[in-house]
Short mmCIF file of N, CA, C and O in Angstrom, two decimals:
data_model
loop_
_atom_site.label_atom_id
_atom_site.label_comp_id
_atom_site.label_asym_id
_atom_site.label_seq_id
_atom_site.Cartn_x
_atom_site.Cartn_y
_atom_site.Cartn_z
N MET A 10 -264.52 93.60 84.05
CA MET A 10 -265.61 93.44 83.01
C MET A 10 -266.35 94.61 82.88
O MET A 10 -266.44 95.64 83.79
N SER A 11 -266.92 94.53 81.11
CA SER A 11 -267.65 95.86 80.49
C SER A 11 -269.12 95.85 81.25
O SER A 11 -269.61 95.06 81.48
N LEU A 12 -269.50 97.29 81.68
CA LEU A 12 -270.81 97.73 81.99
C LEU A 12 -271.45 96.77 80.61
O LEU A 12 -272.55 97.22 81.08
N LEU A 13 -271.00 96.91 79.39
CA LEU A 13 -272.17 96.66 78.16
C LEU A 13 -271.84 94.95 78.20
O LEU A 13 -272.78 94.78 77.77
N SER A 14 -271.31 94.30 79.17
CA SER A 14 -271.47 92.90 79.01
C SER A 14 -272.41 92.11 80.09
O SER A 14 -272.63 92.82 80.90
N SER A 15 -273.13 91.19 79.50
CA SER A 15 -274.11 90.81 80.09
C SER A 15 -273.58 89.01 80.99
O SER A 15 -272.84 88.57 80.08
N PRO A 16 -273.73 88.92 82.26
CA PRO A 16 -273.12 87.23 82.38
C PRO A 16 -274.03 86.50 81.41
O PRO A 16 -275.06 86.62 81.49
N ALA A 17 -273.05 85.59 81.24
CA ALA A 17 -273.89 84.08 80.53
C ALA A 17 -274.28 83.45 81.26
O ALA A 17 -274.36 83.36 82.20
N VAL A 18 -275.15 82.62 80.74
CA VAL A 18 -276.23 81.81 81.38
C VAL A 18 -275.38 80.50 81.81
O VAL A 18 -274.62 79.94 80.79
N GLU A 19 -275.11 80.13 82.84
CA GLU A 19 -274.42 79.21 83.37
C GLU A 19 -275.22 77.90 82.62
O GLU A 19 -276.39 77.32 82.37
N PRO A 20 -274.26 76.50 81.94
CA PRO A 20 -274.59 75.45 81.79
C PRO A 20 -275.58 74.54 82.66
O PRO A 20 -276.94 74.12 82.09
N SER A 21 -275.47 74.78 83.42
CA SER A 21 -276.09 73.74 84.73
C SER A 21 -277.63 74.50 84.82
O SER A 21 -278.48 73.81 84.76
N SER A 22 -277.53 76.02 84.92
CA SER A 22 -279.24 76.84 85.31
C SER A 22 -279.52 76.51 83.80
O SER A 22 -281.07 76.70 84.07
N LEU A 23 -278.87 76.48 83.00
CA LEU A 23 -279.75 76.43 81.19
C LEU A 23 -280.10 74.68 81.66
O LEU A 23 -281.43 74.94 81.05
N SER A 24 -279.58 73.84 81.90
CA SER A 24 -279.75 72.30 81.56
C SER A 24 -281.25 72.54 82.47
O SER A 24 -282.13 71.70 82.47
N GLU A 25 -280.86 72.83 83.89
CA GLU A 25 -282.38 72.84 84.94
C GLU A 25 -283.38 73.68 84.09
O GLU A 25 -284.24 73.15 84.41
N ALA A 26 -283.36 75.19 83.44
CA ALA A 26 -284.05 75.38 82.85
C ALA A 26 -285.08 74.90 81.80
O ALA A 26 -286.04 74.81 81.98
N THR A 27 -284.21 74.16 81.06
CA THR A 27 -284.77 73.60 79.98
C THR A 27 -285.65 72.08 80.77
O THR A 27 -286.42 72.19 80.09
N ALA A 28 -284.88 71.49 81.66
CA ALA A 28 -285.87 70.82 81.99
C ALA A 28 -287.38 70.94 82.61
O ALA A 28 -287.97 70.35 82.71
N SER A 29 -287.10 71.76 83.34
CA SER A 29 -288.44 72.45 84.08
C SER A 29 -289.51 72.93 83.27
O SER A 29 -290.76 72.60 83.38
N VAL A 30 -288.97 73.75 81.79
CA VAL A 30 -289.67 73.98 80.99
C VAL A 30 -290.42 72.92 80.34
O VAL A 30 -291.46 72.79 79.46
N GLU A 31 -289.72 71.69 80.05
CA GLU A 31 -289.53 70.57 79.13
C GLU A 31 -291.07 69.64 79.81
O GLU A 31 -292.27 69.60 79.58
N SER A 32 -290.97 69.81 81.65
CA SER A 32 -291.65 69.34 82.19
C SER A 32 -293.07 70.30 82.26
O SER A 32 -294.33 69.46 82.11
N THR A 33 -293.16 71.44 82.07
CA THR A 33 -294.28 72.50 82.27
C THR A 33 -294.64 72.21 80.98
O THR A 33 -295.99 71.73 80.84
N ILE A 34 -293.78 72.08 79.93
CA ILE A 34 -294.97 71.92 78.39
C ILE A 34 -295.91 70.61 78.76
O ILE A 34 -296.54 70.11 78.55
N ARG A 35 -294.95 69.17 79.32
CA ARG A 35 -295.70 67.66 79.12
C ARG A 35 -296.79 67.81 80.07
O ARG A 35 -297.97 67.90 80.11
N GLU A 36 -296.61 69.04 81.56
CA GLU A 36 -297.55 69.15 82.54
C GLU A 36 -299.19 69.79 81.43
O GLU A 36 -300.12 69.12 81.46
N ALA A 37 -298.98 70.90 80.59
CA ALA A 37 -300.12 71.08 80.44
C ALA A 37 -300.21 70.65 78.86
O ALA A 37 -301.61 70.65 78.40
N LEU A 38 -299.28 69.78 78.30
CA LEU A 38 -300.03 68.61 77.50
C LEU A 38 -300.69 67.83 78.08
O LEU A 38 -301.81 67.61 77.09
N SER A 39 -300.64 66.98 79.28
CA SER A 39 -301.74 66.37 79.24
C SER A 39 -302.67 66.91 79.79
O SER A 39 -304.17 66.28 80.02
N VAL A 40 -302.98 68.17 80.24
CA VAL A 40 -304.50 68.96 80.03
C VAL A 40 -305.07 68.93 79.23
O VAL A 40 -306.69 68.32 79.00
N ILE A 41 -304.32 69.09 78.00
CA ILE A 41 -305.14 69.51 76.56
C ILE A 41 -305.28 68.39 75.94
O ILE A 41 -306.37 67.93 75.48
N ARG A 42 -304.82 67.22 76.38
CA ARG A 42 -304.50 65.94 75.60
C ARG A 42 -303.65 64.94 76.31
O ARG A 42 -303.05 64.45 76.19
N PRO A 43 -305.12 64.02 77.89
CA PRO A 43 -304.27 63.00 78.42
C PRO A 43 -303.43 62.24 77.94
O PRO A 43 -303.76 61.82 76.77
N GLY A 44 -302.34 61.68 78.06
CA GLY A 44 -301.68 60.53 77.57
C GLY A 44 -300.95 60.99 76.33
O GLY A 44 -299.62 60.80 76.09
N ALA A 45 -300.27 62.34 76.10
CA ALA A 45 -299.76 62.52 74.72
C ALA A 45 -298.42 63.02 75.40
O ALA A 45 -297.40 63.66 75.18
N ALA A 46 -298.49 63.27 76.91
CA ALA A 46 -297.33 63.91 77.65
C ALA A 46 -296.22 63.31 77.50
O ALA A 46 -294.87 63.69 77.60
N ARG A 47 -296.50 61.57 77.14
CA ARG A 47 -295.59 60.90 76.88
C ARG A 47 -294.69 60.55 75.25
O ARG A 47 -294.01 59.73 75.30
N ILE A 48 -295.31 61.61 74.83
CA ILE A 48 -294.00 61.56 73.26
C ILE A 48 -293.14 61.87 73.35
O ILE A 48 -292.59 62.75 74.24
N ARG A 49 -292.58 61.23 72.35
CA ARG A 49 -291.18 61.59 72.14
C ARG A 49 -290.74 63.32 72.05
O ARG A 49 -291.47 64.31 71.40
N GLY A 50 -289.72 63.61 72.50
CA GLY A 50 -289.14 65.09 72.53
C GLY A 50 -288.65 65.51 70.97
O GLY A 50 -289.29 66.81 70.53
N ASP A 51 -288.34 64.49 70.21
CA ASP A 51 -288.26 64.77 68.94
C ASP A 51 -289.49 64.31 67.70
O ASP A 51 -289.45 64.48 66.32
N ALA A 52 -290.37 63.92 68.60
CA ALA A 52 -291.96 63.63 67.50
C ALA A 52 -292.64 64.91 66.98
O ALA A 52 -292.26 65.77 68.00
N ASP A 53 -292.86 64.92 66.29
CA ASP A 53 -293.88 66.24 65.63
C ASP A 53 -295.54 66.30 66.83
O ASP A 53 -296.37 65.24 66.69
N LEU A 54 -294.74 67.20 67.23
CA LEU A 54 -295.90 67.53 68.51
C LEU A 54 -297.36 67.49 68.12
O LEU A 54 -298.57 66.59 68.64
N ALA A 55 -297.92 68.27 67.07
CA ALA A 55 -299.05 67.91 66.46
C ALA A 55 -299.55 67.27 66.04
O ALA A 55 -300.62 66.42 66.27
N GLN A 56 -299.04 66.35 65.32
CA GLN A 56 -299.14 64.91 64.64
C GLN A 56 -299.23 63.90 65.92
O GLN A 56 -300.47 63.09 65.77
N GLU A 57 -298.30 63.74 66.47
CA GLU A 57 -298.61 62.52 67.47
C GLU A 57 -299.27 62.77 68.59
O GLU A 57 -299.89 61.83 69.16
N ALA A 58 -299.58 64.32 69.40
CA ALA A 58 -300.67 64.27 69.96
C ALA A 58 -302.02 64.27 69.51
O ALA A 58 -302.88 64.45 70.43
N ASP A 59 -301.72 64.56 68.36
CA ASP A 59 -303.32 64.51 67.37
C ASP A 59 -304.02 65.69 67.87
O ASP A 59 -305.11 65.78 68.37
N LEU A 60 -303.24 66.99 68.05
CA LEU A 60 -303.78 68.64 68.33
C LEU A 60 -304.58 68.84 67.07
O LEU A 60 -303.74 69.12 66.20
N ASP A 61 -305.45 69.72 66.98
CA ASP A 61 -306.41 70.69 66.14
C ASP A 61 -305.67 72.03 66.35
O ASP A 61 -304.65 72.10 67.62
N SER A 62 -305.76 72.72 65.68
CA SER A 62 -305.71 74.29 65.68
C SER A 62 -305.69 74.78 67.30
O SER A 62 -305.45 75.56 67.86
N ALA A 63 -307.43 74.42 67.47
CA ALA A 63 -307.96 75.22 69.08
C ALA A 63 -306.91 74.60 70.00
O ALA A 63 -306.73 75.03 70.91
N GLU A 64 -306.57 73.17 69.84
CA GLU A 64 -305.91 72.67 71.03
C GLU A 64 -304.55 73.19 70.79
O GLU A 64 -303.53 72.91 71.94
N VAL A 65 -303.79 73.65 69.92
CA VAL A 65 -302.42 74.04 70.15
C VAL A 65 -302.46 75.45 70.57
O VAL A 65 -302.13 75.79 71.66
N MET A 66 -304.12 76.29 70.18
CA MET A 66 -303.90 77.67 71.33
C MET A 66 -303.88 77.18 72.37
O MET A 66 -303.44 78.27 73.54
N ASP A 67 -305.16 76.05 72.93
CA ASP A 67 -305.10 76.03 74.25
C ASP A 67 -303.89 75.73 75.14
O ASP A 67 -303.59 76.00 76.03
N LEU A 68 -302.91 74.54 74.30
CA LEU A 68 -301.94 74.35 74.80
C LEU A 68 -300.60 75.81 75.00
O LEU A 68 -300.24 75.91 76.43
N VAL A 69 -300.74 76.63 74.10
CA VAL A 69 -300.05 77.78 74.42
C VAL A 69 -300.30 78.77 75.37
O VAL A 69 -299.45 78.96 76.66
N MET A 70 -302.08 78.69 75.87
CA MET A 70 -302.20 79.63 77.25
C MET A 70 -302.01 78.66 78.05
O MET A 70 -301.55 79.01 79.09
N GLU A 71 -301.85 77.65 78.35
CA GLU A 71 -301.50 76.77 79.46
C GLU A 71 -300.14 76.69 79.97
O GLU A 71 -300.17 76.99 81.15
N ILE A 72 -299.84 76.93 78.62
CA ILE A 72 -298.07 76.88 78.71
C ILE A 72 -297.74 78.27 79.26
O ILE A 72 -297.02 79.03 80.18
N GLU A 73 -298.31 79.37 79.10
CA GLU A 73 -298.04 80.92 79.46
C GLU A 73 -298.66 81.38 80.44
O GLU A 73 -298.07 82.01 81.00
N ASP A 74 -299.74 80.40 81.19
CA ASP A 74 -300.77 80.69 82.46
C ASP A 74 -299.22 80.12 83.36
O ASP A 74 -298.58 80.69 84.26
N ARG A 75 -298.70 79.12 82.82
CA ARG A 75 -298.05 78.13 84.06
C ARG A 75 -296.11 78.97 83.98
O ARG A 75 -296.35 78.69 85.19
N LEU A 76 -296.19 79.43 83.24
CA LEU A 76 -294.65 80.10 82.94
C LEU A 76 -294.66 81.67 83.37
O LEU A 76 -293.70 81.90 83.17
N ASP A 77 -295.57 82.14 82.97
CA ASP A 77 -296.36 83.68 83.45
C ASP A 77 -295.40 84.21 82.51
O ASP A 77 -294.36 85.07 82.47
N LEU A 78 -295.31 83.87 80.81
CA LEU A 78 -294.45 84.71 79.72
C LEU A 78 -295.57 84.25 78.91
O LEU A 78 -296.86 84.03 78.43
N SER A 79 -295.27 85.66 77.80
CA SER A 79 -295.87 85.86 76.51
C SER A 79 -295.25 84.79 75.40
O SER A 79 -294.10 85.23 75.09
N ILE A 80 -295.68 83.66 74.94
CA ILE A 80 -294.94 82.85 73.61
C ILE A 80 -295.39 83.78 72.35
O ILE A 80 -296.45 83.55 72.15
N PRO A 81 -294.53 84.33 71.59
CA PRO A 81 -294.61 84.53 70.08
C PRO A 81 -295.36 83.83 69.39
O PRO A 81 -294.69 82.90 69.38
N VAL A 82 -296.13 84.03 68.34
CA VAL A 82 -296.80 83.20 67.94
C VAL A 82 -295.19 83.04 66.53
O VAL A 82 -295.34 81.54 66.23
N GLU A 83 -294.18 83.37 66.67
CA GLU A 83 -293.29 82.80 65.59
C GLU A 83 -292.28 82.05 66.15
O GLU A 83 -292.12 80.70 65.87
N THR A 84 -292.28 81.99 67.78
CA THR A 84 -292.18 80.68 68.32
C THR A 84 -292.90 79.09 67.73
O THR A 84 -291.88 78.60 68.05
N MET A 85 -294.19 79.60 67.87
CA MET A 85 -294.63 78.84 68.11
C MET A 85 -294.65 77.99 66.72
O MET A 85 -295.04 76.97 66.23
N ALA A 86 -294.87 79.18 65.47
CA ALA A 86 -294.58 78.40 64.33
C ALA A 86 -293.31 77.46 63.51
O ALA A 86 -293.15 76.44 63.48
N GLN A 87 -292.61 78.03 64.69
CA GLN A 87 -291.11 77.26 63.60
C GLN A 87 -290.91 76.20 64.84
O GLN A 87 -289.77 75.22 64.33
N ALA A 88 -291.97 75.88 66.05
CA ALA A 88 -291.71 74.73 66.82
C ALA A 88 -292.27 73.64 66.29
O ALA A 88 -293.70 73.75 66.96
N ARG A 89 -291.70 72.28 65.68
CA ARG A 89 -292.98 71.33 65.83
C ARG A 89 -292.42 70.15 66.55
O ARG A 89 -293.61 69.53 66.43
N THR A 90 -291.62 70.50 67.72
CA THR A 90 -291.50 69.11 68.14
C THR A 90 -291.88 69.49 70.04
O THR A 90 -291.31 71.20 70.05
N ILE A 91 -291.77 68.91 70.91
CA ILE A 91 -291.59 69.09 72.40
C ILE A 91 -290.03 70.09 72.44
O ILE A 91 -290.03 70.98 73.15
N ASP A 92 -289.23 69.13 71.84
CA ASP A 92 -287.75 69.56 72.22
C ASP A 92 -287.30 71.09 71.37
O ASP A 92 -286.78 71.46 71.95
N GLU A 93 -288.28 71.47 70.03
CA GLU A 93 -287.78 72.79 69.95
C GLU A 93 -288.70 73.86 70.38
O GLU A 93 -288.36 75.05 70.73
N LEU A 94 -289.84 73.87 70.57
CA LEU A 94 -290.78 74.48 71.72
C LEU A 94 -289.90 74.95 73.11
O LEU A 94 -289.93 76.10 73.62
N CYS A 95 -289.84 73.56 73.46
CA CYS A 95 -288.87 74.05 74.72
C CYS A 95 -287.42 74.80 74.95
O CYS A 95 -287.27 76.05 75.96
N ALA A 96 -286.96 74.38 73.64
CA ALA A 96 -285.64 75.47 73.37
C ALA A 96 -285.97 77.30 72.84
O ALA A 96 -285.54 77.92 73.31
N GLY A 97 -287.05 76.76 72.37
CA GLY A 97 -287.52 78.41 72.33
C GLY A 97 -287.96 79.01 73.31
O GLY A 97 -287.65 80.55 73.73
N ILE A 98 -288.62 78.40 73.88
CA ILE A 98 -289.03 79.10 75.39
C ILE A 98 -287.81 79.11 76.33
O ILE A 98 -287.98 80.40 77.06
N VAL A 99 -287.02 78.24 76.73
CA VAL A 99 -285.83 79.09 77.11
C VAL A 99 -285.46 80.29 76.83
O VAL A 99 -284.77 80.61 77.60
N GLN A 100 -284.99 80.12 75.99
CA GLN A 100 -284.36 81.43 74.65
C GLN A 100 -285.34 82.39 75.03
O GLN A 100 -284.75 83.66 75.95
N LEU A 101 -286.44 82.62 75.01
CA LEU A 101 -287.72 83.36 75.63
C LEU A 101 -287.16 84.01 77.20
O LEU A 101 -287.03 85.16 77.42
N LYS A 102 -287.30 82.79 77.99
CA LYS A 102 -286.71 83.20 79.47
C LYS A 102 -285.74 83.88 79.40
O LYS A 102 -285.26 84.29 80.75
N HIS A 103 -284.13 83.45 78.68
CA HIS A 103 -282.87 83.70 79.46
C HIS A 103 -282.42 84.59 78.39
O HIS A 103 -281.25 84.77 78.93
N GLY A 104 -282.85 84.66 76.83
CA GLY A 104 -282.59 85.95 76.19
C GLY A 104 -280.98 85.16 75.70
O GLY A 104 -280.42 86.18 75.36
N ALA A 105 -280.74 83.87 76.13
CA ALA A 105 -279.71 83.87 75.25
C ALA A 105 -279.76 82.52 74.73
O ALA A 105 -280.63 81.64 74.85
N VAL A 106 -278.50 81.85 73.99
CA VAL A 106 -278.38 80.90 73.36
C VAL A 106 -278.42 80.45 71.75
O VAL A 106 -279.38 81.27 71.65
#
């Protein structure tokens, strides 16, 4: 193994990380908008959860606090669904995919 190679993220740990991040997103969403945590993962998050821009920022801060990380504005801007947000956060946390 080369000193420059980095270990790959195992698929099972990646799926566990994804499930954990999704759960965290849904918990944070339920704090901001109770009942919205049950929306489909592929549904438009702001529209289905009826979030205004201030609530989106509250959601981001809640997720950041729970996961102890900073979510770049680009990640939030590109994520329209829970699934996309989850994938972006997993990528941030694990630096791969």
